[in-house]
Every structure is written in structure tokens, then in C-alpha cells.
PDB file of C-alpha atoms in Angstrom:
ATOM      1  CA  UNK A  11     -23.749  23.829  -3.356  1.00  0.00           C
ATOM      2  CA  UNK A  12     -22.068  20.657  -2.159  1.00  0.00           C
ATOM      3  CA  UNK A  13     -18.830  21.586  -0.372  1.00  0.00           C
ATOM      4  CA  UNK A  14     -17.908  18.017   0.497  1.00  0.00           C
ATOM      5  CA  UNK A  15     -14.667  17.014  -1.179  1.00  0.00           C
ATOM      6  CA  UNK A  16     -14.855  13.741  -3.111  1.00  0.00           C
ATOM      7  CA  UNK A  17     -11.876  11.422  -2.980  1.00  0.00           C
ATOM      8  CA  UNK A  18     -12.787   8.832  -5.568  1.00  0.00           C
ATOM      9  CA  UNK A  19     -13.903   5.922  -3.420  1.00  0.00           C
ATOM     10  CA  UNK A  20     -13.048   2.328  -4.330  1.00  0.00           C
ATOM     11  CA  UNK A  21     -11.848   0.978  -7.673  1.00  0.00           C
ATOM     12  CA  UNK A  22     -14.258  -0.455 -10.247  1.00  0.00           C
ATOM     13  CA  UNK A  23     -13.073  -3.968  -9.339  1.00  0.00           C
ATOM     14  CA  UNK A  24     -13.857  -3.389  -5.663  1.00  0.00           C
ATOM     15  CA  UNK A  25     -17.251  -1.917  -6.558  1.00  0.00           C
ATOM     16  CA  UNK A  26     -18.072  -5.037  -8.562  1.00  0.00           C
ATOM     17  CA  UNK A  27     -16.964  -7.327  -5.734  1.00  0.00           C
ATOM     18  CA  UNK A  28     -18.576  -5.177  -3.050  1.00  0.00           C
ATOM     19  CA  UNK A  29     -15.657  -5.591  -0.681  1.00  0.00           C
ATOM     20  CA  UNK A  30     -11.956  -5.051  -0.114  1.00  0.00           C
ATOM     21  CA  UNK A  31      -9.273  -7.760  -0.162  1.00  0.00           C
ATOM     22  CA  UNK A  32      -9.656  -8.350   3.565  1.00  0.00           C
ATOM     23  CA  UNK A  33     -13.345  -9.167   3.030  1.00  0.00           C
ATOM     24  CA  UNK A  34     -14.723  -6.014   4.643  1.00  0.00           C
ATOM     25  CA  UNK A  35     -17.763  -4.592   2.890  1.00  0.00           C
ATOM     26  CA  UNK A  36     -17.424  -1.316   1.008  1.00  0.00           C
ATOM     27  CA  UNK A  37     -20.609  -0.152   2.704  1.00  0.00           C
ATOM     28  CA  UNK A  38     -18.951  -0.372   6.118  1.00  0.00           C
ATOM     29  CA  UNK A  39     -16.702   2.582   5.254  1.00  0.00           C
ATOM     30  CA  UNK A  40     -17.168   6.223   4.324  1.00  0.00           C
ATOM     31  CA  UNK A  41     -16.040   7.322   0.844  1.00  0.00           C
ATOM     32  CA  UNK A  42     -12.732   8.794   2.027  1.00  0.00           C
ATOM     33  CA  UNK A  43     -11.816   5.566   3.810  1.00  0.00           C
ATOM     34  CA  UNK A  44     -12.883   3.538   0.774  1.00  0.00           C
ATOM     35  CA  UNK A  45     -10.485   5.534  -1.385  1.00  0.00           C
ATOM     36  CA  UNK A  46      -7.622   5.116   1.070  1.00  0.00           C
ATOM     37  CA  UNK A  47      -8.169   1.359   1.497  1.00  0.00           C
ATOM     38  CA  UNK A  48      -8.519   0.905  -2.259  1.00  0.00           C
ATOM     39  CA  UNK A  49      -5.129   2.529  -2.870  1.00  0.00           C
ATOM     40  CA  UNK A  50      -3.656   0.506  -0.010  1.00  0.00           C
ATOM     41  CA  UNK A  51      -4.995  -2.785  -1.392  1.00  0.00           C
ATOM     42  CA  UNK A  52      -3.638  -2.006  -4.858  1.00  0.00           C
ATOM     43  CA  UNK A  53      -0.209  -1.116  -3.471  1.00  0.00           C
ATOM     44  CA  UNK A  54      -0.175  -4.401  -1.545  1.00  0.00           C
ATOM     45  CA  UNK A  55      -1.020  -6.362  -4.704  1.00  0.00           C
ATOM     46  CA  UNK A  56       1.720  -4.605  -6.683  1.00  0.00           C
ATOM     47  CA  UNK A  57       4.361  -5.141  -3.982  1.00  0.00           C
ATOM     48  CA  UNK A  58       3.451  -8.829  -3.664  1.00  0.00           C
ATOM     49  CA  UNK A  59       3.682  -9.383  -7.432  1.00  0.00           C
ATOM     50  CA  UNK A  60       6.904 -10.383  -9.156  1.00  0.00           C
ATOM     51  CA  UNK A  61       8.144  -9.049 -12.459  1.00  0.00           C
ATOM     52  CA  UNK A  62       7.471 -11.461 -15.294  1.00  0.00           C
ATOM     53  CA  UNK A  63       4.464 -13.092 -13.627  1.00  0.00           C
ATOM     54  CA  UNK A  64       2.067 -11.274 -15.982  1.00  0.00           C
ATOM     55  CA  UNK A  65       3.161 -11.923 -19.557  1.00  0.00           C
ATOM     56  CA  UNK A  66       1.581  -8.814 -21.094  1.00  0.00           C
ATOM     57  CA  UNK A  67       3.009  -6.564 -18.317  1.00  0.00           C
ATOM     58  CA  UNK A  68       6.520  -7.955 -17.750  1.00  0.00           C
ATOM     59  CA  UNK A  69       7.602  -5.021 -15.546  1.00  0.00           C
ATOM     60  CA  UNK A  70       4.540  -5.219 -13.261  1.00  0.00           C
ATOM     61  CA  UNK A  71       5.597  -5.976  -9.693  1.00  0.00           C
ATOM     62  CA  UNK A  72       8.988  -6.134  -8.034  1.00  0.00           C
ATOM     63  CA  UNK A  73      12.105  -8.104  -8.992  1.00  0.00           C
ATOM     64  CA  UNK A  74      12.901 -11.439  -7.384  1.00  0.00           C
ATOM     65  CA  UNK A  75      13.259 -10.764  -3.665  1.00  0.00           C
ATOM     66  CA  UNK A  76      15.660 -13.676  -3.230  1.00  0.00           C
ATOM     67  CA  UNK A  77      18.241 -11.668  -5.158  1.00  0.00           C
ATOM     68  CA  UNK A  78      17.486  -8.571  -3.088  1.00  0.00           C
ATOM     69  CA  UNK A  79      17.982 -10.483   0.172  1.00  0.00           C
ATOM     70  CA  UNK A  80      21.132 -12.141  -1.150  1.00  0.00           C
ATOM     71  CA  UNK A  81      22.775  -8.767  -1.828  1.00  0.00           C
ATOM     72  CA  UNK A  82      21.704  -6.894   1.313  1.00  0.00           C
ATOM     73  CA  UNK A  83      22.468  -4.279   2.552  1.00  0.00           C
ATOM     74  CA  UNK A  84      23.537  -2.779  -0.789  1.00  0.00           C
ATOM     75  CA  UNK A  85      20.371  -3.914  -2.566  1.00  0.00           C
ATOM     76  CA  UNK A  86      18.014  -2.148  -0.104  1.00  0.00           C
ATOM     77  CA  UNK A  87      18.404   1.129  -2.000  1.00  0.00           C
ATOM     78  CA  UNK A  88      17.907  -0.588  -5.353  1.00  0.00           C
ATOM     79  CA  UNK A  89      14.668  -2.134  -4.074  1.00  0.00           C
ATOM     80  CA  UNK A  90      13.547   1.322  -2.933  1.00  0.00           C
ATOM     81  CA  UNK A  91      14.006   2.593  -6.497  1.00  0.00           C
ATOM     82  CA  UNK A  92      12.065  -0.381  -7.898  1.00  0.00           C
ATOM     83  CA  UNK A  93       9.217   0.228  -5.444  1.00  0.00           C
ATOM     84  CA  UNK A  94       8.948   3.909  -6.373  1.00  0.00           C
ATOM     85  CA  UNK A  95       9.037   3.435 -10.142  1.00  0.00           C
ATOM     86  CA  UNK A  96       6.634   0.471 -10.106  1.00  0.00           C
ATOM     87  CA  UNK A  97       4.079   2.130  -7.830  1.00  0.00           C
ATOM     88  CA  UNK A  98       4.133   5.377  -9.800  1.00  0.00           C
ATOM     89  CA  UNK A  99       3.584   3.431 -13.006  1.00  0.00           C
ATOM     90  CA  UNK A 100       0.843   1.056 -11.826  1.00  0.00           C
ATOM     91  CA  UNK A 101      -1.047   3.022  -9.144  1.00  0.00           C
ATOM     92  CA  UNK A 102      -2.536   5.956 -11.079  1.00  0.00           C
ATOM     93  CA  UNK A 103      -3.908   7.648  -7.947  1.00  0.00           C
ATOM     94  CA  UNK A 104      -0.351   8.386  -6.754  1.00  0.00           C
ATOM     95  CA  UNK A 105       1.044  11.803  -7.637  1.00  0.00           C
ATOM     96  CA  UNK A 106       4.400  11.324  -5.904  1.00  0.00           C
ATOM     97  CA  UNK A 107       6.034   8.916  -3.471  1.00  0.00           C
ATOM     98  CA  UNK A 108       8.901   9.278  -0.997  1.00  0.00           C
ATOM     99  CA  UNK A 109      10.383   6.093   0.422  1.00  0.00           C
ATOM    100  CA  UNK A 110      12.516   5.830   3.545  1.00  0.00           C
ATOM    101  CA  UNK A 111      14.339   2.726   4.713  1.00  0.00           C
ATOM    102  CA  UNK A 112      13.204   1.834   8.237  1.00  0.00           C
ATOM    103  CA  UNK A 113      15.527   0.684  10.976  1.00  0.00           C
ATOM    104  CA  UNK A 114      15.127  -3.066  11.294  1.00  0.00           C
ATOM    105  CA  UNK A 115      13.180  -4.166  14.325  1.00  0.00           C
ATOM    106  CA  UNK A 116      13.922  -7.714  13.207  1.00  0.00           C
ATOM    107  CA  UNK A 117      17.029  -8.734  11.292  1.00  0.00           C
ATOM    108  CA  UNK A 118      15.089 -10.792   8.761  1.00  0.00           C
ATOM    109  CA  UNK A 119      12.503  -8.094   7.898  1.00  0.00           C
ATOM    110  CA  UNK A 120      13.274  -5.270   5.489  1.00  0.00           C
ATOM    111  CA  UNK A 121      11.021  -2.268   6.116  1.00  0.00           C
ATOM    112  CA  UNK A 122      10.239   0.928   4.253  1.00  0.00           C
ATOM    113  CA  UNK A 123       8.010   3.856   5.026  1.00  0.00           C
ATOM    114  CA  UNK A 124       6.031   4.849   1.937  1.00  0.00           C
ATOM    115  CA  UNK A 125       5.002   8.503   2.034  1.00  0.00           C
ATOM    116  CA  UNK A 126       2.386   8.649  -0.690  1.00  0.00           C
ATOM    117  CA  UNK A 127       1.009  11.862  -2.132  1.00  0.00           C
ATOM    118  CA  UNK A 128      -2.408  10.905  -3.502  1.00  0.00           C
ATOM    119  CA  UNK A 129      -3.771  13.024  -6.340  1.00  0.00           C
ATOM    120  CA  UNK A 130      -7.219  13.453  -4.811  1.00  0.00           C
ATOM    121  CA  UNK A 131      -6.811  13.093  -1.075  1.00  0.00           C
ATOM    122  CA  UNK A 132      -3.369  14.249  -0.007  1.00  0.00           C
ATOM    123  CA  UNK A 133      -0.699  12.579   2.066  1.00  0.00           C
ATOM    124  CA  UNK A 134      -0.825   9.053   3.470  1.00  0.00           C
ATOM    125  CA  UNK A 135       1.935   6.975   5.073  1.00  0.00           C
ATOM    126  CA  UNK A 136       2.280   3.206   4.875  1.00  0.00           C
ATOM    127  CA  UNK A 137       4.763   0.836   6.439  1.00  0.00           C
ATOM    128  CA  UNK A 138       5.844  -1.944   4.094  1.00  0.00           C
ATOM    129  CA  UNK A 139       7.578  -4.973   5.554  1.00  0.00           C
ATOM    130  CA  UNK A 140       9.362  -7.529   3.369  1.00  0.00           C
ATOM    131  CA  UNK A 141       9.540 -10.863   5.189  1.00  0.00           C
ATOM    132  CA  UNK A 142      11.858 -13.846   4.590  1.00  0.00           C
ATOM    133  CA  UNK A 143       9.008 -15.801   2.980  1.00  0.00           C
ATOM    134  CA  UNK A 144       8.982 -13.058   0.291  1.00  0.00           C
ATOM    135  CA  UNK A 145       5.594 -11.705   1.337  1.00  0.00           C
ATOM    136  CA  UNK A 146       5.060  -7.995   1.772  1.00  0.00           C
ATOM    137  CA  UNK A 147       2.873  -6.702   4.593  1.00  0.00           C
ATOM    138  CA  UNK A 148       1.479  -3.204   4.332  1.00  0.00           C
ATOM    139  CA  UNK A 149       0.165  -1.107   7.222  1.00  0.00           C
ATOM    140  CA  UNK A 150      -1.448   2.276   7.388  1.00  0.00           C
ATOM    141  CA  UNK A 151       0.742   4.548   9.509  1.00  0.00           C
ATOM    142  CA  UNK A 152      -1.200   7.769   9.075  1.00  0.00           C
ATOM    143  CA  UNK A 153      -3.111  10.059   6.760  1.00  0.00           C
ATOM    144  CA  UNK A 154      -3.092  13.837   6.439  1.00  0.00           C
ATOM    145  CA  UNK A 155      -6.868  13.851   6.690  1.00  0.00           C
ATOM    146  CA  UNK A 156      -8.034  11.775   9.611  1.00  0.00           C
ATOM    147  CA  UNK A 157     -11.275  10.785   7.875  1.00  0.00           C
ATOM    148  CA  UNK A 158      -9.892   7.296   7.563  1.00  0.00           C
ATOM    149  CA  UNK A 159     -10.104   5.205  10.727  1.00  0.00           C
ATOM    150  CA  UNK A 160      -7.664   6.796  13.158  1.00  0.00           C
ATOM    151  CA  UNK A 161      -5.210   4.263  14.505  1.00  0.00           C
ATOM    152  CA  UNK A 162      -1.499   3.839  14.849  1.00  0.00           C
ATOM    153  CA  UNK A 163      -0.334   0.653  13.215  1.00  0.00           C
ATOM    154  CA  UNK A 164       2.615  -1.395  14.316  1.00  0.00           C
ATOM    155  CA  UNK A 165       4.481  -3.881  12.141  1.00  0.00           C
ATOM    156  CA  UNK A 166       2.679  -6.709  13.933  1.00  0.00           C
ATOM    157  CA  UNK A 167      -0.807  -5.471  13.046  1.00  0.00           C
ATOM    158  CA  UNK A 168      -2.418  -6.615   9.835  1.00  0.00           C
ATOM    159  CA  UNK A 169      -4.995  -5.006   7.629  1.00  0.00           C
ATOM    160  CA  UNK A 170      -7.429  -7.656   8.766  1.00  0.00           C
ATOM    161  CA  UNK A 171      -7.766  -5.517  11.902  1.00  0.00           C
ATOM    162  CA  UNK A 172      -9.659  -2.788  10.027  1.00  0.00           C
ATOM    163  CA  UNK A 173     -12.592  -1.582  12.075  1.00  0.00           C
ATOM    164  CA  UNK A 174     -15.579  -0.515   9.966  1.00  0.00           C
ATOM    165  CA  UNK A 175     -17.767   2.409  10.887  1.00  0.00           C
ATOM    166  CA  UNK A 176     -20.932   1.815  12.868  1.00  0.00           C
ATOM    167  CA  UNK A 177     -24.112   1.803  10.817  1.00  0.00           C
TER     168      UNK A 177
END
């Protein structure tokens, strides 16, 4: 009997491409890490998309960030609600999400900690950082199961710093 727990691996799109958004090969990672990075890549795409950009899915993505920045600090909680509802709708591997506003290390960066409860693999934490150029950076802060590459991310690190397993 196989007692190894399966966590789903990468998405069909990533399987067809053979790599993740950062260019790293799927084969460089174990299945648990593939699943985690797949969810992470999809969350990054959703957070960097703007509502109305996809005609057949007008609510896909977040609202115009210029309006969010214009109405800070009051709009920070509204953005948190938009993030939660959008991710729960468009990332089917999420069971639940808790979002905490992070203390600003930089005045022009709005940060949130995303505490994601994945349906198949448990708890994972991401830092999301909204920059003045309206881009959203996403970093892995930790996972309940340390089968994913163990590292502590800082806001300055990017996902391009992923280190694949040795073959």
C-alpha cells in the first residue's frame, strides 16, 4: 500500500509547458513543491490581473490599484476583502484564506500576509507586496509541511531565487 500523500502537483497548463512562470523546470522539484509553486504562481497571476481585463470574466483580478492607493489607509481593508473573495473564487485549490495587513517596511509598499489553507496540502503563508508601479510581488513565507524548499523569504527576495532539488 502506498502511504505517500499526494498533493496534486502542477496545473495542466504547467504540465504542458514543462515549467513554472520563473522558468524553472517541473522536473527539478518534488510533487509537493510542484503543487505549492503552482498555487503560488496562480495567486501571483490573479493578484497582478485587473478586473475588466478579461471580457468573459469581468470580476477576475483586483480593482484598479490607483484608486486603492488614492484612498489609503481606509482602502487597505477593502483591498483585503477583494483579495480574499477573488482568490477563493479563482484558485480552486484554496479551502480558506486569512489575510493580515503587514506593517509597512516602506511607505510606498502595501503588504499583506496571506495565510492559505490548501485543500490537499494544508497551511501555507505568502507575503504579498503591492508596489507603487501597481505590480504585486509574492513570496513564500512558510508551509505547514516543510517538503517545499525550506527558506525564510524577505520582501526583497523574488521567486526567481527558487532553488531546485539536486538530481
